[in-house]
Short mmCIF file of C-alpha atoms in Angstrom, two decimals:
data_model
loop_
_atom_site.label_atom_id
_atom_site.label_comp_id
_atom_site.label_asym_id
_atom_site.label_seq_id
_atom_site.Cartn_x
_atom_site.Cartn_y
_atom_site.Cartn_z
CA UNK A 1 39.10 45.86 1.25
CA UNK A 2 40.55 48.13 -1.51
CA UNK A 3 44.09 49.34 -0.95
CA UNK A 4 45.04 52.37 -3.18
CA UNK A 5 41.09 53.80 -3.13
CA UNK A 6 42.37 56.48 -5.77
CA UNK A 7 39.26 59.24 -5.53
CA UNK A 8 36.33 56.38 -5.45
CA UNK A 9 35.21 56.88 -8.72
CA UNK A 10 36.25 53.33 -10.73
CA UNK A 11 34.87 49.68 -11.26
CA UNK A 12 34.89 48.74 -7.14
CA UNK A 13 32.44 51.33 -6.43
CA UNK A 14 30.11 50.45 -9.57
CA UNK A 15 30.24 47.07 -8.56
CA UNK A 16 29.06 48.08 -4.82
CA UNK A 17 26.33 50.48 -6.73
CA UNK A 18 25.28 47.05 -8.76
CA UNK A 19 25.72 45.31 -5.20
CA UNK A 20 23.16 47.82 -3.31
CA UNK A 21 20.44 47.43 -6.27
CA UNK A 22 20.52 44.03 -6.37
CA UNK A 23 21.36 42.08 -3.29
CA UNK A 24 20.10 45.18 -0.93
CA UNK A 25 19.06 42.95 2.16
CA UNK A 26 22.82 41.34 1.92
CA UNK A 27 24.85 44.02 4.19
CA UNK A 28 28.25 44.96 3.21
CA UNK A 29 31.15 47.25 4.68
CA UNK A 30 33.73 48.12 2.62
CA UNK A 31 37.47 49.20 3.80
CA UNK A 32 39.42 51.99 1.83
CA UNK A 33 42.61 52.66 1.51
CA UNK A 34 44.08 55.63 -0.08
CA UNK A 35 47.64 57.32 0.75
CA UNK A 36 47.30 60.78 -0.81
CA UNK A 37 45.88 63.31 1.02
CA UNK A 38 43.93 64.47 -1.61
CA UNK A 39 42.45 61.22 -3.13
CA UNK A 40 41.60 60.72 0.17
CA UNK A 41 39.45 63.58 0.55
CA UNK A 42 37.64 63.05 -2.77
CA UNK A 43 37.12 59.69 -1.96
CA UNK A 44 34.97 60.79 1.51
CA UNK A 45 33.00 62.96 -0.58
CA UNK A 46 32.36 60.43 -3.68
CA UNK A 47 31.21 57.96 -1.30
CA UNK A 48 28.86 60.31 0.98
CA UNK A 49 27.24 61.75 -2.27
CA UNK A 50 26.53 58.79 -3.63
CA UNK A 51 23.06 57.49 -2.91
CA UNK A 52 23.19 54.06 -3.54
CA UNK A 53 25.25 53.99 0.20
CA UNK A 54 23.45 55.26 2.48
CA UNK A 55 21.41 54.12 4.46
CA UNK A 56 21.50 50.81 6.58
CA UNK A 57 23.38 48.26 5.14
CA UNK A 58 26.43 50.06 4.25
CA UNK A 59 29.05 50.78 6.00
CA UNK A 60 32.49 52.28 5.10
CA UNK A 61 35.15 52.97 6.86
CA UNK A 62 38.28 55.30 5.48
CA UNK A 63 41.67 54.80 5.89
CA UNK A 64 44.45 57.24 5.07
CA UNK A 65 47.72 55.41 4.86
CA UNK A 66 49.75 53.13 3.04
CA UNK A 67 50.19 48.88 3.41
CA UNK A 68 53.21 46.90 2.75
CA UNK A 69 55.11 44.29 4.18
CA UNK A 70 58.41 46.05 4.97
CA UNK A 71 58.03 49.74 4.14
CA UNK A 72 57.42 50.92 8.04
CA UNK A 73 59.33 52.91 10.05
CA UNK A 74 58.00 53.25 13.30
CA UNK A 75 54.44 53.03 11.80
CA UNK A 76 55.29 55.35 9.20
CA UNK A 77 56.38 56.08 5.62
CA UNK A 78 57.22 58.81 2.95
CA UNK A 79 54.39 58.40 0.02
CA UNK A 80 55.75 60.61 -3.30
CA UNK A 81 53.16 62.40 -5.80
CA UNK A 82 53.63 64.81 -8.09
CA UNK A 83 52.71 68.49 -6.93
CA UNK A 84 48.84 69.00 -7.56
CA UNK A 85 49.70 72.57 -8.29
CA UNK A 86 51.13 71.28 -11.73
CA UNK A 87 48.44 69.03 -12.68
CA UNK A 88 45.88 71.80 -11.83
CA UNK A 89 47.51 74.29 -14.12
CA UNK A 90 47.46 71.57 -16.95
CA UNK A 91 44.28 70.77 -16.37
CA UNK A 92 42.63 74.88 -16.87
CA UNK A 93 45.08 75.27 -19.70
CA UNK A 94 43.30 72.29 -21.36
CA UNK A 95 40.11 73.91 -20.10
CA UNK A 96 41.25 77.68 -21.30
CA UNK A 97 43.45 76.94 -24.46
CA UNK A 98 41.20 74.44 -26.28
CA UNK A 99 42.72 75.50 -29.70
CA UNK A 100 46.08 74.10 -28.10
CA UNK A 101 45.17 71.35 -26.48
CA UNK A 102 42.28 69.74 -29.31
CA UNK A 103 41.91 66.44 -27.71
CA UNK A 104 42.29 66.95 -24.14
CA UNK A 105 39.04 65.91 -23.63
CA UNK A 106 37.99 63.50 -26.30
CA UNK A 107 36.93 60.75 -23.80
CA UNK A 108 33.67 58.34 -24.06
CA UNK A 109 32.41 60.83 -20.91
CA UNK A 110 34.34 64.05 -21.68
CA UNK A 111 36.61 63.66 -19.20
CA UNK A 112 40.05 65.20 -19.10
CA UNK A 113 42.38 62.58 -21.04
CA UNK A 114 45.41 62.89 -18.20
CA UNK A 115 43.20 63.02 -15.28
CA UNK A 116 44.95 59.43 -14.35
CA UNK A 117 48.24 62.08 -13.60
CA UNK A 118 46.07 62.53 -10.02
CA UNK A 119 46.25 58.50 -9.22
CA UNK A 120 50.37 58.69 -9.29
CA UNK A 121 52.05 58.10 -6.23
CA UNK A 122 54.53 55.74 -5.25
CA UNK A 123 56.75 54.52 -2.41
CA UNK A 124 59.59 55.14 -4.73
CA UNK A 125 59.85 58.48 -6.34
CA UNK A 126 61.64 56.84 -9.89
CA UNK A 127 58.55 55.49 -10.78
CA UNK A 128 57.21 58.94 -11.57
CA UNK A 129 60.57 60.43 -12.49
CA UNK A 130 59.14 58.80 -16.36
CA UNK A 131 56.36 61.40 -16.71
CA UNK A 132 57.94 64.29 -14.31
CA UNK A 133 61.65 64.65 -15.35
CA UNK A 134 61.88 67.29 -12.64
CA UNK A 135 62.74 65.84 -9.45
CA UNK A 136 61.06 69.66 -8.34
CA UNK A 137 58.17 68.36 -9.61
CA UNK A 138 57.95 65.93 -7.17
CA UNK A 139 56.67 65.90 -3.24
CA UNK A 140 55.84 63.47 -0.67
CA UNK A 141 54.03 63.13 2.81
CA UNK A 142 54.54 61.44 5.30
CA UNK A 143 51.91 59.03 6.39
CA UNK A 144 50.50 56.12 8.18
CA UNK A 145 51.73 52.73 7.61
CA UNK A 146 50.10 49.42 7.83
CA UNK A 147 50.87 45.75 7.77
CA UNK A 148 47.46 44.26 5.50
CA UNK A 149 47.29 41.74 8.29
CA UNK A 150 47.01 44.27 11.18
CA UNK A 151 44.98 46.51 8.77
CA UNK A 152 42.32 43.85 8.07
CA UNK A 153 42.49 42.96 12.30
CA UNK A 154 42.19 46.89 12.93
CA UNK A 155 39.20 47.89 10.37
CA UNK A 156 37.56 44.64 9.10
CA UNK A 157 37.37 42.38 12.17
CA UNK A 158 39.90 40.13 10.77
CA UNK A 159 37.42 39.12 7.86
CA UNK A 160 37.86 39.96 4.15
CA UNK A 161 35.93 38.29 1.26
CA UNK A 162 37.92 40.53 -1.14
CA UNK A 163 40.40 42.22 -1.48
CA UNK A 164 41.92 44.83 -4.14
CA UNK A 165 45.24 45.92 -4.39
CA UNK A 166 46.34 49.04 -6.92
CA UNK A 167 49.50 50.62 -5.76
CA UNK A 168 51.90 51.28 -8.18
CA UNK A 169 54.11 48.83 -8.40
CA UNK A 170 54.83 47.54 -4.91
CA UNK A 171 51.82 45.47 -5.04
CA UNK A 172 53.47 42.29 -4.25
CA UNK A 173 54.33 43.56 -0.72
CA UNK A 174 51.01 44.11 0.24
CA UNK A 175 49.59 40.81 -1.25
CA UNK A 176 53.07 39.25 1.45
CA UNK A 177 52.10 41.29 4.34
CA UNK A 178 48.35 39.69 3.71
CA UNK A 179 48.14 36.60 6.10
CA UNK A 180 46.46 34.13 4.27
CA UNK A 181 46.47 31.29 6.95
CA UNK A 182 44.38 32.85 9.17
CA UNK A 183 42.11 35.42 7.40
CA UNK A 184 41.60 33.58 4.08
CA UNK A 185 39.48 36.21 1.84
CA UNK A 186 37.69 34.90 -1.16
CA UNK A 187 39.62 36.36 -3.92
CA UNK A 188 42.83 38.96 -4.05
CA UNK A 189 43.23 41.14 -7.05
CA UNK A 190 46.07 42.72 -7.52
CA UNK A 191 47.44 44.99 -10.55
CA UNK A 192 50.07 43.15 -12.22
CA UNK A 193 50.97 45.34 -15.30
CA UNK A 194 53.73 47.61 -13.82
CA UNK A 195 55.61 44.55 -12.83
CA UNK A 196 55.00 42.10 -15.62
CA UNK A 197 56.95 45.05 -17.19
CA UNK A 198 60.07 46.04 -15.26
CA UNK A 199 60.06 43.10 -12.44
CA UNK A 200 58.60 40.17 -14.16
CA UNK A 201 60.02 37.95 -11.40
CA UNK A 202 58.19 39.70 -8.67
CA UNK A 203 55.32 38.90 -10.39
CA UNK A 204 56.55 35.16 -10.55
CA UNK A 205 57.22 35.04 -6.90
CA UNK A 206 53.98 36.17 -5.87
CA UNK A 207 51.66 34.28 -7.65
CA UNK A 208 53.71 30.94 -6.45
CA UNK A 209 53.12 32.73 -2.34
CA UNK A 210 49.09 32.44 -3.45
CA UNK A 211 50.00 29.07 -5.08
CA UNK A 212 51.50 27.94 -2.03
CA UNK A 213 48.91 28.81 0.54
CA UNK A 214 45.55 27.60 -1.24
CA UNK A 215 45.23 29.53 -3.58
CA UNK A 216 44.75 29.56 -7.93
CA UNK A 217 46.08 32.29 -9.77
CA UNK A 218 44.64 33.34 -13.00
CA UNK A 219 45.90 36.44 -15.24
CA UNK A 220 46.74 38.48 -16.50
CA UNK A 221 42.72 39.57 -16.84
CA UNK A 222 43.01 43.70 -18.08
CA UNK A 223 46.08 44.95 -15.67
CA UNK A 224 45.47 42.76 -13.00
CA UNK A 225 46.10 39.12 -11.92
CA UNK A 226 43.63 37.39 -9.55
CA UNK A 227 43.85 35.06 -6.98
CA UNK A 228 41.22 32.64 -5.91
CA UNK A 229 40.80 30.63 -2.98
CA UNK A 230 40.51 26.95 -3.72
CA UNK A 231 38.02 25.43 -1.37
CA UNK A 232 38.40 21.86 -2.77
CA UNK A 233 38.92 18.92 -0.63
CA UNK A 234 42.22 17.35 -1.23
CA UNK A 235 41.74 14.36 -3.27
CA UNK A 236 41.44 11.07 -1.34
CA UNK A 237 45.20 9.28 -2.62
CA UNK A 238 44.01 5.64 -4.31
CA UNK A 239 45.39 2.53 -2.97
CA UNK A 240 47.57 1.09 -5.39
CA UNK A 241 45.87 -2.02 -7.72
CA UNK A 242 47.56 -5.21 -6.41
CA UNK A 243 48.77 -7.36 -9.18
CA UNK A 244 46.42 -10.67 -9.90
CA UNK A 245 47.73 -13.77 -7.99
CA UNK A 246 49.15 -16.09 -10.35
CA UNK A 247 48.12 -19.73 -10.30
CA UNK A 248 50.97 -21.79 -8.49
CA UNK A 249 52.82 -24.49 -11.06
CA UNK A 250 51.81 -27.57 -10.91
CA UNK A 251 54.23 -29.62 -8.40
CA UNK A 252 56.85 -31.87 -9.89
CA UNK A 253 56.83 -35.53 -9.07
CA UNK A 254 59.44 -36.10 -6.30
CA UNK A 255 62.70 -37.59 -7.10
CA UNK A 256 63.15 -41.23 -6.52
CA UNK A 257 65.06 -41.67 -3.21
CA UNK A 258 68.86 -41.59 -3.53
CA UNK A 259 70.54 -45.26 -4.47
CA UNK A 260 67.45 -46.32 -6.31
CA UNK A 261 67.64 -45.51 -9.74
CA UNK A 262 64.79 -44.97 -11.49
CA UNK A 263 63.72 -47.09 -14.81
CA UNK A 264 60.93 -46.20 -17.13
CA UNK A 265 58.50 -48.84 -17.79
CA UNK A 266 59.36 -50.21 -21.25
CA UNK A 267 56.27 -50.07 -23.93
CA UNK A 268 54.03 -53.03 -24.01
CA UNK A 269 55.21 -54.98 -26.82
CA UNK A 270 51.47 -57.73 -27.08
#
């Protein structure tokens, strides 16, 4: 389960490529999350394109909404992005104007250096308010809105062996609205970075949740922390080690009875 899918193209899907190669008689479904409308739609088409999927074995299922723990309103909530228009007109006058924009595209693959301007969205629009200083700038939608819990009941039979969490910031909710006594996945990643930064005890809070409910946390690894389900059996507690019984004293010779005094023998004088 991956919750903030972005447009498909990043390390979960390479790993599900790698996954199909190798293990192909293993079958897997994946669950995918995404909240803009956009990403959403790339991510349909990323996934259908891609070869390594089809066929049986695979199975995907889309979801086009947001998770948190107490974000609903009747089922829904306002998710805030910044207007594609904008980031389409930066992204041909990089493309048009190369003698203005030199480096726009000096990436390992060529890629456009702000392309990452299409994964921003937040519950909150402040968090983009940093790169877009024009509250104009700025839109939402409105969308679906899901408890993990009932999302994992609803599209993954109540079974996860992993899941991924990438949304901006509010990732703690969705790793408390996860219920870990009764569905138990493997391992839960969750990015870590934003709030190491502005709410470092958020990050405290949730890691000691995992800690408390089975779980080891280990991070940060890149962005992200990770938590792992311990399976070990609780250690057997060890009767204490009884002290050694000490030998009893030797017993004293008894008293002579009272009105008979007692007399050593005097020393043998032949």
């Amino acid at each position: 389960v991956q919750i903030g899918s972005n447009d498909g193209d990043d390390a979960v899907r390479e790993a599900l490529i790698y996954a199909r190669r190798h293990y192909s008689s293993i079958p897997i479904k994946v669950v995918l999350v995404e909240p803009t409308q956009r990403n959403f739609e790339r991510l349909k088409k990323v996934y259908s394109s891609t070869a390594a999927f089809q066929g049986s074995g695979f199975e995907a299922e889309f979801v086009h909404g947001a998770v948190c723990d107490d974000c609903c309103v009747n089922d829904r909530v306002k998710i805030y992005h910044p207007k594609w228009s904008i980031i389409e007109e930066w992204y041909q006058n990089a493309i048009n104007f190369p003698e203005k924009h030199p480096k726009a595209f000096a990436t390992p693959d060529g890629s456009w250096r702000q392309k990452w301007l299409y994964e921003l969205n937040s519950l909150d629009p402040e968090n983009l308010k940093k790169n877009f200083k024009n509250s104009e700038d700025i839109t939402f939608d409105e969308i679906a809105c899901f408890k993990a819990a009932s999302l994992l009941d609803a599209f993954a039979g109540g079974r996860a062996d992993y899941v991924m969490v990438d949304v901006e910031g509010f990732d703690d909710s969705v790793v408390y609205s996860l219920d870990l006594g009764r569905h138990r996945p493997r391992l839960i990643a969750f990015e870590s970075k934003v709030m190491q930064s502005v709410r470092p005890e958020a990050l405290y809070d949730v890691v000691e949740f995992c800690s408390m409910r089975g779980y080891k946390a280990v991070g940060p690894v890149k962005a992200n922390h990770v938590c792992v389900r311990d399976d070990r059996a609780p250690a057997t507690p060890v009767a204490p080690v009884k002290p050694p019984v000490q030998p009893a004293a030797p017993a004293r010779p008894e008293p002579p009875a009272p009105g008979k005094p007692y007399y050593p023998a005097p020393p043998d004088t032949k």
